[in-house]
PDB file of C-alpha atoms in Angstrom:
ATOM      1  CA  MET T   1     159.968 125.113 108.673  1.00 54.00           C
ATOM      2  CA  THR T   2     156.748 126.522 108.887  1.00 60.00           C
ATOM      3  CA  ARG T   3     154.867 127.835 105.398  1.00 65.00           C
ATOM      4  CA  MET T   4     154.681 131.686 105.604  1.00 66.00           C
ATOM      5  CA  THR T   5     151.396 133.060 103.489  1.00 70.00           C
ATOM      6  CA  PRO T   6     149.947 136.806 102.834  1.00 71.00           C
ATOM      7  CA  PHE T   7     147.581 135.963 105.722  1.00 69.00           C
ATOM      8  CA  SER T   8     149.389 134.256 108.526  1.00 73.00           C
ATOM      9  CA  ASN T   9     149.922 137.581 110.181  1.00 75.00           C
ATOM     10  CA  PRO T  10     148.779 138.355 113.036  1.00 74.00           C
ATOM     11  CA  LEU T  11     146.401 141.200 112.721  1.00 76.00           C
ATOM     12  CA  LEU T  12     144.828 139.722 109.943  1.00 75.00           C
ATOM     13  CA  LEU T  13     141.651 137.812 111.704  1.00 77.00           C
ATOM     14  CA  GLY T  14     139.411 135.504 110.292  1.00 77.00           C
ATOM     15  CA  PHE T  15     141.535 135.096 106.368  1.00 73.00           C
ATOM     16  CA  ASP T  16     140.708 131.349 106.814  1.00 74.00           C
ATOM     17  CA  SER T  17     138.434 130.801 103.946  1.00 72.00           C
ATOM     18  CA  MET T  18     140.111 133.305 101.513  1.00 72.00           C
ATOM     19  CA  GLU T  19     143.559 131.841 101.676  1.00 74.00           C
ATOM     20  CA  LYS T  20     141.667 127.704 100.615  1.00 74.00           C
ATOM     21  CA  THR T  21     139.811 130.554  98.186  1.00 70.00           C
ATOM     22  CA  LEU T  22     143.066 131.955  96.547  1.00 71.00           C
ATOM     23  CA  GLU T  23     144.919 128.396  96.481  1.00 72.00           C
ATOM     24  CA  ARG T  24     141.655 126.868  94.764  1.00 68.00           C
ATOM     25  CA  ILE T  25     141.876 129.764  91.848  1.00 67.00           C
ATOM     26  CA  ALA T  26     145.811 129.303  91.796  1.00 67.00           C
ATOM     27  CA  LYS T  27     144.840 125.221  91.201  1.00 67.00           C
ATOM     28  CA  SER T  28     142.278 126.132  88.257  1.00 66.00           C
ATOM     29  CA  GLY T  29     144.811 126.367  85.205  1.00 64.00           C
ATOM     30  CA  ASP T  30     141.755 125.542  82.009  1.00 71.00           C
ATOM     31  CA  GLY T  31     141.511 129.176  80.180  1.00 80.00           C
ATOM     32  CA  TYR T  32     138.217 127.642  78.300  1.00 86.00           C
ATOM     33  CA  PRO T  33     136.121 129.687  77.468  1.00 91.00           C
ATOM     34  CA  PRO T  34     137.861 132.587  77.377  1.00 93.00           C
ATOM     35  CA  TYR T  35     136.447 135.731  79.587  1.00 95.00           C
ATOM     36  CA  ASN T  36     136.830 139.439  79.631  1.00 96.00           C
ATOM     37  CA  ILE T  37     136.397 141.247  82.519  1.00 96.00           C
ATOM     38  CA  GLU T  38     135.475 145.377  82.398  1.00 96.00           C
ATOM     39  CA  ARG T  39     134.949 148.203  84.582  1.00 93.00           C
ATOM     40  CA  ILE T  40     131.952 150.062  83.523  1.00 90.00           C
ATOM     41  CA  ARG T  41     131.216 153.723  83.675  1.00 80.00           C
ATOM     42  CA  ALA T  42     128.334 155.575  84.911  1.00 69.00           C
ATOM     43  CA  GLU T  43     128.113 158.876  85.433  1.00 67.00           C
ATOM     44  CA  ASN T  44     125.542 158.989  88.054  1.00 69.00           C
ATOM     45  CA  GLU T  45     126.612 155.980  90.508  1.00 65.00           C
ATOM     46  CA  GLN T  46     128.889 155.404  92.900  1.00 69.00           C
ATOM     47  CA  GLY T  47     130.396 151.996  93.399  1.00 71.00           C
ATOM     48  CA  VAL T  48     131.476 149.300  91.290  1.00 80.00           C
ATOM     49  CA  ARG T  49     130.084 148.183  88.359  1.00 91.00           C
ATOM     50  CA  LEU T  50     131.762 145.284  86.180  1.00 94.00           C
ATOM     51  CA  ARG T  51     130.872 143.050  82.946  1.00 96.00           C
ATOM     52  CA  ILE T  52     132.131 139.531  82.407  1.00 97.00           C
ATOM     53  CA  THR T  53     131.856 138.442  79.022  1.00 97.00           C
ATOM     54  CA  LEU T  54     132.501 134.883  78.000  1.00 96.00           C
ATOM     55  CA  ALA T  55     132.614 133.553  74.751  1.00 95.00           C
ATOM     56  CA  VAL T  56     130.315 130.718  74.783  1.00 94.00           C
ATOM     57  CA  ALA T  57     129.822 130.407  70.425  1.00 90.00           C
ATOM     58  CA  GLY T  58     127.486 127.656  70.708  1.00 88.00           C
ATOM     59  CA  PHE T  59     125.389 127.378  73.394  1.00 92.00           C
ATOM     60  CA  SER T  60     121.829 128.551  73.575  1.00 93.00           C
ATOM     61  CA  ALA T  61     120.759 129.883  76.983  1.00 95.00           C
ATOM     62  CA  ASP T  62     119.261 126.477  78.026  1.00 94.00           C
ATOM     63  CA  ASP T  63     123.050 124.943  78.035  1.00 94.00           C
ATOM     64  CA  LEU T  64     124.312 127.948  80.071  1.00 96.00           C
ATOM     65  CA  ASP T  65     123.335 128.231  84.369  1.00 97.00           C
ATOM     66  CA  VAL T  66     125.061 131.004  85.995  1.00 97.00           C
ATOM     67  CA  THR T  67     124.659 130.530  89.521  1.00 97.00           C
ATOM     68  CA  THR T  68     125.757 132.004  92.651  1.00 95.00           C
ATOM     69  CA  GLU T  69     126.684 130.135  95.597  1.00 92.00           C
ATOM     70  CA  GLU T  70     128.176 131.933  98.645  1.00 85.00           C
ATOM     71  CA  ASN T  71     131.185 134.224  97.471  1.00 85.00           C
ATOM     72  CA  GLN T  72     131.373 132.540  94.669  1.00 89.00           C
ATOM     73  CA  LEU T  73     130.170 133.551  91.042  1.00 94.00           C
ATOM     74  CA  ILE T  74     129.605 129.624  88.926  1.00 94.00           C
ATOM     75  CA  VAL T  75     129.305 129.806  85.350  1.00 96.00           C
ATOM     76  CA  ARG T  76     128.319 126.157  83.531  1.00 96.00           C
ATOM     77  CA  GLY T  77     127.831 125.175  80.436  1.00 95.00           C
ATOM     78  CA  ARG T  78     126.968 121.533  79.013  1.00 93.00           C
ATOM     79  CA  GLN T  79     126.175 121.052  75.696  1.00 85.00           C
ATOM     80  CA  ALA T  80     124.086 117.676  73.893  1.00 75.00           C
ATOM     81  CA  ASP T  81     126.037 115.479  71.833  1.00 69.00           C
ATOM     82  CA  GLU T  82     123.681 115.076  69.022  1.00 70.00           C
ATOM     83  CA  GLY T  83     124.361 111.277  68.438  1.00 70.00           C
ATOM     84  CA  GLU T  84     122.464 111.542  64.951  1.00 81.00           C
ATOM     85  CA  ARG T  85     124.759 113.494  62.850  1.00 80.00           C
ATOM     86  CA  GLU T  86     127.577 112.030  60.672  1.00 85.00           C
ATOM     87  CA  TYR T  87     130.620 113.979  60.580  1.00 83.00           C
ATOM     88  CA  LEU T  88     133.527 114.022  58.307  1.00 90.00           C
ATOM     89  CA  HIS T  89     135.628 116.152  60.513  1.00 89.00           C
ATOM     90  CA  ARG T  90     134.678 116.989  63.490  1.00 81.00           C
ATOM     91  CA  GLY T  91     136.567 120.104  64.626  1.00 83.00           C
ATOM     92  CA  ILE T  92     133.616 121.572  66.991  1.00 77.00           C
ATOM     93  CA  ALA T  93     133.258 119.684  70.139  1.00 72.00           C
ATOM     94  CA  ALA T  94     130.678 119.773  72.536  1.00 73.00           C
ATOM     95  CA  ARG T  95     132.739 121.061  75.155  1.00 82.00           C
ATOM     96  CA  GLN T  96     131.622 121.210  78.954  1.00 90.00           C
ATOM     97  CA  PHE T  97     132.755 124.034  81.136  1.00 92.00           C
ATOM     98  CA  GLN T  98     132.767 124.904  84.595  1.00 92.00           C
ATOM     99  CA  ARG T  99     134.016 128.488  85.187  1.00 92.00           C
ATOM    100  CA  MET T 100     134.123 130.027  88.945  1.00 90.00           C
ATOM    101  CA  PHE T 101     134.583 134.206  89.871  1.00 91.00           C
ATOM    102  CA  VAL T 102     135.205 134.127  93.143  1.00 88.00           C
ATOM    103  CA  LEU T 103     133.132 137.924  94.446  1.00 90.00           C
ATOM    104  CA  ALA T 104     134.335 140.621  96.714  1.00 87.00           C
ATOM    105  CA  GLU T 105     132.009 140.681 100.108  1.00 85.00           C
ATOM    106  CA  GLY T 106     128.576 143.276  98.730  1.00 86.00           C
ATOM    107  CA  MET T 107     129.020 142.191  94.990  1.00 91.00           C
ATOM    108  CA  ARG T 108     125.355 141.902  93.150  1.00 93.00           C
ATOM    109  CA  VAL T 109     124.878 139.991  90.243  1.00 95.00           C
ATOM    110  CA  LEU T 110     122.393 142.183  88.785  1.00 95.00           C
ATOM    111  CA  ASN T 111     121.919 140.597  85.126  1.00 96.00           C
ATOM    112  CA  ALA T 112     122.876 138.295  82.366  1.00 97.00           C
ATOM    113  CA  GLU T 113     122.641 137.556  78.680  1.00 97.00           C
ATOM    114  CA  LEU T 114     123.369 136.268  75.216  1.00 97.00           C
ATOM    115  CA  LYS T 115     123.564 137.435  72.736  1.00 97.00           C
ATOM    116  CA  ASN T 116     126.056 137.033  69.202  1.00 95.00           C
ATOM    117  CA  GLY T 117     127.075 133.940  71.260  1.00 94.00           C
ATOM    118  CA  LEU T 118     128.540 136.219  73.462  1.00 97.00           C
ATOM    119  CA  LEU T 119     127.531 135.527  77.388  1.00 97.00           C
ATOM    120  CA  SER T 120     127.690 139.212  79.345  1.00 97.00           C
ATOM    121  CA  ILE T 121     127.128 139.047  82.957  1.00 97.00           C
ATOM    122  CA  ASP T 122     126.848 142.876  84.825  1.00 96.00           C
ATOM    123  CA  LEU T 123     127.589 142.690  88.397  1.00 95.00           C
ATOM    124  CA  ASP T 124     127.814 145.940  90.647  1.00 92.00           C
ATOM    125  CA  ARG T 125     129.214 146.563  94.576  1.00 86.00           C
ATOM    126  CA  PRO T 126     127.403 149.505  96.035  1.00 81.00           C
ATOM    127  CA  GLU T 127     129.338 151.878  97.844  1.00 79.00           C
ATOM    128  CA  PRO T 128     129.169 150.689 101.545  1.00 75.00           C
ATOM    129  CA  GLU T 129     127.910 152.953 104.326  1.00 80.00           C
ATOM    130  CA  ARG T 130     130.383 153.573 107.109  1.00 84.00           C
ATOM    131  CA  LEU T 131     129.722 152.490 110.367  1.00 88.00           C
ATOM    132  CA  VAL T 132     131.212 153.718 113.378  1.00 91.00           C
ATOM    133  CA  GLN T 133     130.412 151.584 116.427  1.00 91.00           C
ATOM    134  CA  LYS T 134     131.636 152.689 119.849  1.00 92.00           C
ATOM    135  CA  ILE T 135     132.182 149.375 121.765  1.00 91.00           C
ATOM    136  CA  ASN T 136     131.892 149.696 125.749  1.00 92.00           C
ATOM    137  CA  ILE T 137     134.580 148.958 127.962  1.00 93.00           C
ATOM    138  CA  SER T 138     133.807 147.468 131.225  1.00 92.00           C
ATOM    139  CA  VAL T 139     135.290 147.204 134.261  1.00 93.00           C
ATOM    140  CA  LYS T 140     136.100 144.467 136.519  1.00 89.00           C
ATOM    141  CA  ASP T 141     137.315 145.111 140.092  1.00 80.00           C
TER     142      ASP T 141
END
């Protein structure tokens, strides 16, 4: 029996990589660190503006890495474990993480800011220009 997927419609051409991305996202179930995604409304701007805010308490700017690879925004956190301390109780672990967000075509990362244990990343997508292209039809006898 053949598996039917949303992208198996013959009218959807070139969406194979999107299907693989959706499968990869479905498999990543770790909820750390918690995050918010909000739409930022600006009166004079057209297009979409978003802000991703991650709770990264205990991480410094040097412990965090924000990169884009192809159509993905990747946020990594790595804290150095200080071996010189003697803990009587350790409830706050030095934990590593990697959080990935898939970006739609045309999305741009504007900036990233760390303040009070919250890492905010601003993104936008300008309104695309409408492109209409006439395709010439050749006739062969």
